[in-house]
Amino acid sequence: MRKILIFTTLFCSFIGSSQEKKQNDFLKNEVKINALYLTLGAFEGAYERAINDESSFGTSITFLLDKEADINTAFAISPYYRFYFGEKPVAGFYMEGFGLYQTVNRNYDYYIYETNGNYSYGSKEEKVKAFALGIGLGGKWYTKRNVMFEIGAGIGRNLSIKSNIDNTDYSRITGKIAISVGYRF
């Protein structure tokens, strides 16, 4: 009877120890640069922190490097939350929800009509401020040395954007796109 009791106790303790959950021992911090924006004349850097192996939060900051850039966003900051569907921790296909505060360079063209039938043409540039909420999709992959590659895009709706020159209220769709490289640490 004593041998059966000892065997049962050892067997139960072995099963209990094998049932322990595996700890999340993956690297949780990540920095990245949007290579696509660099080719367009802007800089976008981002920091992302893993909450667990399926989700993370982060923020990206964008600003122009060249006044003649191919994009019109002068400055942007975008916090986001991502949920991952991959088998590896914080990798694979993801969906995100994001906020986006941006200042946009906008050219305002105008005509001044005179009484004699002539007109003159002018142009002004202004920085319009906007806030948007949106959703995005993408994918993220890692090498064994923790180098990261990511492709993602998002679309959102501007909740507030107003021109100071002509007092026009713009409610339009905005978006973001990234082809990023980075490092997880």
PDB file of C-alpha atoms in Angstrom:
ATOM      1  CA  MET A   1       0.000   0.000   0.000  1.00  0.00           C
ATOM      2  CA  ARG A   2       2.862   2.327   0.861  1.00  0.00           C
ATOM      3  CA  LYS A   3       4.498   1.700  -2.572  1.00  0.00           C
ATOM      4  CA  ILE A   4       1.244   2.494  -4.381  1.00  0.00           C
ATOM      5  CA  LEU A   5       0.851   5.747  -2.393  1.00  0.00           C
ATOM      6  CA  ILE A   6       4.466   6.825  -3.131  1.00  0.00           C
ATOM      7  CA  PHE A   7       4.062   5.919  -6.816  1.00  0.00           C
ATOM      8  CA  THR A   8       0.764   7.850  -7.058  1.00  0.00           C
ATOM      9  CA  THR A   9       2.282  10.905  -5.346  1.00  0.00           C
ATOM     10  CA  LEU A  10       5.333  10.902  -7.653  1.00  0.00           C
ATOM     11  CA  PHE A  11       3.147  10.368 -10.730  1.00  0.00           C
ATOM     12  CA  CYS A  12       0.818  13.251  -9.796  1.00  0.00           C
ATOM     13  CA  SER A  13       3.738  15.601  -9.083  1.00  0.00           C
ATOM     14  CA  PHE A  14       5.311  14.669 -12.445  1.00  0.00           C
ATOM     15  CA  ILE A  15       2.039  15.404 -14.295  1.00  0.00           C
ATOM     16  CA  GLY A  16       1.622  18.668 -12.363  1.00  0.00           C
ATOM     17  CA  SER A  17       5.122  19.883 -13.223  1.00  0.00           C
ATOM     18  CA  SER A  18       4.702  19.031 -16.903  1.00  0.00           C
ATOM     19  CA  GLN A  19       1.494  21.081 -16.970  1.00  0.00           C
ATOM     20  CA  GLU A  20       3.301  24.349 -16.107  1.00  0.00           C
ATOM     21  CA  LYS A  21       2.860  27.032 -18.694  1.00  0.00           C
ATOM     22  CA  LYS A  22       5.814  27.985 -20.807  1.00  0.00           C
ATOM     23  CA  GLN A  23       7.049  31.460 -19.942  1.00  0.00           C
ATOM     24  CA  ASN A  24       7.156  34.130 -22.605  1.00  0.00           C
ATOM     25  CA  ASP A  25      10.906  34.389 -23.064  1.00  0.00           C
ATOM     26  CA  PHE A  26      10.908  36.171 -26.438  1.00  0.00           C
ATOM     27  CA  LEU A  27      12.334  39.641 -27.029  1.00  0.00           C
ATOM     28  CA  LYS A  28       9.638  42.286 -26.593  1.00  0.00           C
ATOM     29  CA  ASN A  29      11.051  45.573 -27.926  1.00  0.00           C
ATOM     30  CA  GLU A  30      11.470  46.598 -31.537  1.00  0.00           C
ATOM     31  CA  VAL A  31      12.671  49.648 -33.480  1.00  0.00           C
ATOM     32  CA  LYS A  32      12.168  50.084 -37.209  1.00  0.00           C
ATOM     33  CA  ILE A  33      12.499  52.511 -40.110  1.00  0.00           C
ATOM     34  CA  ASN A  34      10.090  52.797 -43.040  1.00  0.00           C
ATOM     35  CA  ALA A  35      12.332  52.328 -46.092  1.00  0.00           C
ATOM     36  CA  LEU A  36       9.540  53.320 -48.500  1.00  0.00           C
ATOM     37  CA  TYR A  37       9.200  56.790 -46.943  1.00  0.00           C
ATOM     38  CA  LEU A  38      12.971  57.319 -47.165  1.00  0.00           C
ATOM     39  CA  THR A  39      12.759  56.894 -50.936  1.00  0.00           C
ATOM     40  CA  LEU A  40       9.904  59.468 -51.024  1.00  0.00           C
ATOM     41  CA  GLY A  41      11.811  62.128 -49.051  1.00  0.00           C
ATOM     42  CA  ALA A  42      10.452  61.569 -45.539  1.00  0.00           C
ATOM     43  CA  PHE A  43      11.558  59.741 -42.401  1.00  0.00           C
ATOM     44  CA  GLU A  44       9.346  57.413 -40.381  1.00  0.00           C
ATOM     45  CA  GLY A  45      10.689  55.681 -37.297  1.00  0.00           C
ATOM     46  CA  ALA A  46       8.693  53.425 -34.996  1.00  0.00           C
ATOM     47  CA  TYR A  47       8.949  51.700 -31.633  1.00  0.00           C
ATOM     48  CA  GLU A  48       6.839  48.645 -30.799  1.00  0.00           C
ATOM     49  CA  ARG A  49       6.473  46.765 -27.503  1.00  0.00           C
ATOM     50  CA  ALA A  50       4.943  43.294 -27.188  1.00  0.00           C
ATOM     51  CA  ILE A  51       2.198  42.914 -24.576  1.00  0.00           C
ATOM     52  CA  ASN A  52       2.113  39.138 -24.982  1.00  0.00           C
ATOM     53  CA  ASP A  53       2.894  36.720 -27.832  1.00  0.00           C
ATOM     54  CA  GLU A  54      -0.264  37.755 -29.780  1.00  0.00           C
ATOM     55  CA  SER A  55      -0.463  41.532 -29.348  1.00  0.00           C
ATOM     56  CA  SER A  56       1.611  44.686 -29.164  1.00  0.00           C
ATOM     57  CA  PHE A  57       1.346  48.439 -29.058  1.00  0.00           C
ATOM     58  CA  GLY A  58       3.602  51.057 -30.565  1.00  0.00           C
ATOM     59  CA  THR A  59       3.944  54.474 -32.109  1.00  0.00           C
ATOM     60  CA  SER A  60       5.492  55.901 -35.237  1.00  0.00           C
ATOM     61  CA  ILE A  61       6.733  59.411 -35.984  1.00  0.00           C
ATOM     62  CA  THR A  62       7.005  60.834 -39.504  1.00  0.00           C
ATOM     63  CA  PHE A  63       8.538  64.077 -40.753  1.00  0.00           C
ATOM     64  CA  LEU A  64       9.743  65.468 -44.055  1.00  0.00           C
ATOM     65  CA  LEU A  65      13.425  65.405 -44.946  1.00  0.00           C
ATOM     66  CA  ASP A  66      13.003  67.314 -48.199  1.00  0.00           C
ATOM     67  CA  LYS A  67      10.584  70.199 -48.837  1.00  0.00           C
ATOM     68  CA  GLU A  68      10.181  68.950 -52.418  1.00  0.00           C
ATOM     69  CA  ALA A  69       9.184  65.467 -51.200  1.00  0.00           C
ATOM     70  CA  ASP A  70       6.646  63.308 -53.013  1.00  0.00           C
ATOM     71  CA  ILE A  71       4.347  63.185 -49.980  1.00  0.00           C
ATOM     72  CA  ASN A  72       2.501  66.093 -48.372  1.00  0.00           C
ATOM     73  CA  THR A  73       2.588  65.041 -44.691  1.00  0.00           C
ATOM     74  CA  ALA A  74       4.895  67.492 -42.899  1.00  0.00           C
ATOM     75  CA  PHE A  75       4.644  65.734 -39.513  1.00  0.00           C
ATOM     76  CA  ALA A  76       2.679  62.768 -38.174  1.00  0.00           C
ATOM     77  CA  ILE A  77       2.486  60.723 -35.005  1.00  0.00           C
ATOM     78  CA  SER A  78       0.542  57.473 -35.017  1.00  0.00           C
ATOM     79  CA  PRO A  79      -0.047  55.254 -31.961  1.00  0.00           C
ATOM     80  CA  TYR A  80      -1.316  51.754 -32.775  1.00  0.00           C
ATOM     81  CA  TYR A  81      -2.390  48.418 -31.307  1.00  0.00           C
ATOM     82  CA  ARG A  82      -1.762  45.172 -33.226  1.00  0.00           C
ATOM     83  CA  PHE A  83      -3.113  41.651 -32.929  1.00  0.00           C
ATOM     84  CA  TYR A  84      -0.996  38.911 -34.558  1.00  0.00           C
ATOM     85  CA  PHE A  85      -2.191  35.629 -36.053  1.00  0.00           C
ATOM     86  CA  GLY A  86       1.197  33.954 -36.632  1.00  0.00           C
ATOM     87  CA  GLU A  87       2.588  30.913 -34.847  1.00  0.00           C
ATOM     88  CA  LYS A  88       5.738  32.737 -33.716  1.00  0.00           C
ATOM     89  CA  PRO A  89       5.462  35.403 -31.001  1.00  0.00           C
ATOM     90  CA  VAL A  90       4.469  38.846 -32.361  1.00  0.00           C
ATOM     91  CA  ALA A  91       5.067  37.835 -35.985  1.00  0.00           C
ATOM     92  CA  GLY A  92       3.123  36.856 -39.073  1.00  0.00           C
ATOM     93  CA  PHE A  93      -0.136  38.358 -40.324  1.00  0.00           C
ATOM     94  CA  TYR A  94      -1.567  41.163 -38.172  1.00  0.00           C
ATOM     95  CA  MET A  95      -4.515  43.546 -37.893  1.00  0.00           C
ATOM     96  CA  GLU A  96      -4.159  46.944 -36.280  1.00  0.00           C
ATOM     97  CA  GLY A  97      -6.165  49.845 -35.034  1.00  0.00           C
ATOM     98  CA  PHE A  98      -4.461  53.232 -35.132  1.00  0.00           C
ATOM     99  CA  GLY A  99      -4.829  56.919 -34.434  1.00  0.00           C
ATOM    100  CA  LEU A 100      -3.086  59.470 -36.643  1.00  0.00           C
ATOM    101  CA  TYR A 101      -2.364  63.115 -35.895  1.00  0.00           C
ATOM    102  CA  GLN A 102      -0.754  64.870 -38.846  1.00  0.00           C
ATOM    103  CA  THR A 103       0.032  68.247 -40.332  1.00  0.00           C
ATOM    104  CA  VAL A 104      -0.389  68.306 -44.089  1.00  0.00           C
ATOM    105  CA  ASN A 105       1.148  70.832 -46.487  1.00  0.00           C
ATOM    106  CA  ARG A 106      -1.682  72.087 -48.689  1.00  0.00           C
ATOM    107  CA  ASN A 107      -1.416  74.433 -51.655  1.00  0.00           C
ATOM    108  CA  TYR A 108      -4.308  76.839 -51.969  1.00  0.00           C
ATOM    109  CA  ASP A 109      -4.749  78.337 -55.447  1.00  0.00           C
ATOM    110  CA  TYR A 110      -6.868  81.418 -55.910  1.00  0.00           C
ATOM    111  CA  TYR A 111      -7.941  83.860 -58.605  1.00  0.00           C
ATOM    112  CA  ILE A 112      -8.682  87.557 -58.134  1.00  0.00           C
ATOM    113  CA  TYR A 113     -11.119  88.934 -60.702  1.00  0.00           C
ATOM    114  CA  GLU A 114     -10.934  92.621 -61.474  1.00  0.00           C
ATOM    115  CA  THR A 115     -13.738  94.875 -62.714  1.00  0.00           C
ATOM    116  CA  ASN A 116     -12.190  95.209 -66.177  1.00  0.00           C
ATOM    117  CA  GLY A 117     -12.467  91.456 -66.800  1.00  0.00           C
ATOM    118  CA  ASN A 118      -8.861  90.600 -66.066  1.00  0.00           C
ATOM    119  CA  TYR A 119      -7.835  88.307 -63.289  1.00  0.00           C
ATOM    120  CA  SER A 120      -4.705  87.526 -61.377  1.00  0.00           C
ATOM    121  CA  TYR A 121      -3.582  84.168 -60.074  1.00  0.00           C
ATOM    122  CA  GLY A 122      -1.986  83.393 -56.752  1.00  0.00           C
ATOM    123  CA  SER A 123      -1.017  80.461 -54.591  1.00  0.00           C
ATOM    124  CA  LYS A 124      -0.521  80.074 -50.860  1.00  0.00           C
ATOM    125  CA  GLU A 125       0.747  77.147 -48.849  1.00  0.00           C
ATOM    126  CA  GLU A 126      -0.627  76.278 -45.461  1.00  0.00           C
ATOM    127  CA  LYS A 127      -0.205  73.502 -42.921  1.00  0.00           C
ATOM    128  CA  VAL A 128      -3.520  71.844 -42.172  1.00  0.00           C
ATOM    129  CA  LYS A 129      -3.824  69.801 -38.962  1.00  0.00           C
ATOM    130  CA  ALA A 130      -5.836  66.582 -38.961  1.00  0.00           C
ATOM    131  CA  PHE A 131      -6.730  63.698 -36.649  1.00  0.00           C
ATOM    132  CA  ALA A 132      -7.854  60.324 -37.977  1.00  0.00           C
ATOM    133  CA  LEU A 133      -8.773  56.851 -36.721  1.00  0.00           C
ATOM    134  CA  GLY A 134      -8.305  53.763 -38.850  1.00  0.00           C
ATOM    135  CA  ILE A 135      -7.505  50.086 -39.312  1.00  0.00           C
ATOM    136  CA  GLY A 136      -4.646  48.315 -41.030  1.00  0.00           C
ATOM    137  CA  LEU A 137      -3.332  44.950 -42.182  1.00  0.00           C
ATOM    138  CA  GLY A 138       0.165  43.639 -42.689  1.00  0.00           C
ATOM    139  CA  GLY A 139       2.762  40.990 -42.126  1.00  0.00           C
ATOM    140  CA  LYS A 140       5.998  40.814 -40.147  1.00  0.00           C
ATOM    141  CA  TRP A 141       8.900  38.382 -40.395  1.00  0.00           C
ATOM    142  CA  TYR A 142      12.110  37.885 -38.391  1.00  0.00           C
ATOM    143  CA  THR A 143      15.484  36.344 -39.066  1.00  0.00           C
ATOM    144  CA  LYS A 144      17.326  34.246 -36.486  1.00  0.00           C
ATOM    145  CA  ARG A 145      19.406  37.322 -35.637  1.00  0.00           C
ATOM    146  CA  ASN A 146      16.279  39.366 -34.772  1.00  0.00           C
ATOM    147  CA  VAL A 147      16.325  41.504 -37.909  1.00  0.00           C
ATOM    148  CA  MET A 148      12.747  42.376 -38.856  1.00  0.00           C
ATOM    149  CA  PHE A 149      11.007  42.946 -42.213  1.00  0.00           C
ATOM    150  CA  GLU A 150       7.459  44.278 -42.384  1.00  0.00           C
ATOM    151  CA  ILE A 151       4.904  45.240 -45.027  1.00  0.00           C
ATOM    152  CA  GLY A 152       1.713  46.977 -43.931  1.00  0.00           C
ATOM    153  CA  ALA A 153      -0.984  49.422 -44.949  1.00  0.00           C
ATOM    154  CA  GLY A 154      -3.862  51.160 -43.237  1.00  0.00           C
ATOM    155  CA  ILE A 155      -6.823  53.331 -44.096  1.00  0.00           C
ATOM    156  CA  GLY A 156      -8.585  55.797 -41.846  1.00  0.00           C
ATOM    157  CA  ARG A 157     -11.123  58.568 -41.718  1.00  0.00           C
ATOM    158  CA  ASN A 158     -10.148  62.130 -40.839  1.00  0.00           C
ATOM    159  CA  LEU A 159     -12.302  63.259 -37.933  1.00  0.00           C
ATOM    160  CA  SER A 160     -11.145  66.864 -38.010  1.00  0.00           C
ATOM    161  CA  ILE A 161      -9.334  68.736 -40.742  1.00  0.00           C
ATOM    162  CA  LYS A 162      -9.956  72.407 -41.367  1.00  0.00           C
ATOM    163  CA  SER A 163      -8.328  74.947 -43.649  1.00  0.00           C
ATOM    164  CA  ASN A 164      -7.358  78.279 -42.110  1.00  0.00           C
ATOM    165  CA  ILE A 165      -7.336  80.102 -45.468  1.00  0.00           C
ATOM    166  CA  ASP A 166     -10.723  79.356 -46.973  1.00  0.00           C
ATOM    167  CA  ASN A 167     -12.435  77.937 -43.847  1.00  0.00           C
ATOM    168  CA  THR A 168     -13.302  74.776 -45.739  1.00  0.00           C
ATOM    169  CA  ASP A 169     -13.952  71.679 -43.647  1.00  0.00           C
ATOM    170  CA  TYR A 170     -12.298  68.652 -45.232  1.00  0.00           C
ATOM    171  CA  SER A 171     -13.534  65.211 -44.235  1.00  0.00           C
ATOM    172  CA  ARG A 172     -11.615  62.728 -46.255  1.00  0.00           C
ATOM    173  CA  ILE A 173      -9.975  59.354 -46.215  1.00  0.00           C
ATOM    174  CA  THR A 174      -6.322  59.124 -45.235  1.00  0.00           C
ATOM    175  CA  GLY A 175      -3.905  56.235 -45.147  1.00  0.00           C
ATOM    176  CA  LYS A 176      -0.487  54.970 -44.292  1.00  0.00           C
ATOM    177  CA  ILE A 177       1.806  52.429 -45.893  1.00  0.00           C
ATOM    178  CA  ALA A 178       5.075  50.891 -44.760  1.00  0.00           C
ATOM    179  CA  ILE A 179       7.848  48.690 -46.040  1.00  0.00           C
ATOM    180  CA  SER A 180       9.998  48.614 -42.914  1.00  0.00           C
ATOM    181  CA  VAL A 181      13.197  47.064 -41.649  1.00  0.00           C
ATOM    182  CA  GLY A 182      14.152  46.960 -38.007  1.00  0.00           C
ATOM    183  CA  TYR A 183      15.614  45.116 -35.060  1.00  0.00           C
ATOM    184  CA  ARG A 184      14.055  43.304 -32.104  1.00  0.00           C
ATOM    185  CA  PHE A 185      15.801  43.478 -28.748  1.00  0.00           C
TER     186      PHE A 185
END
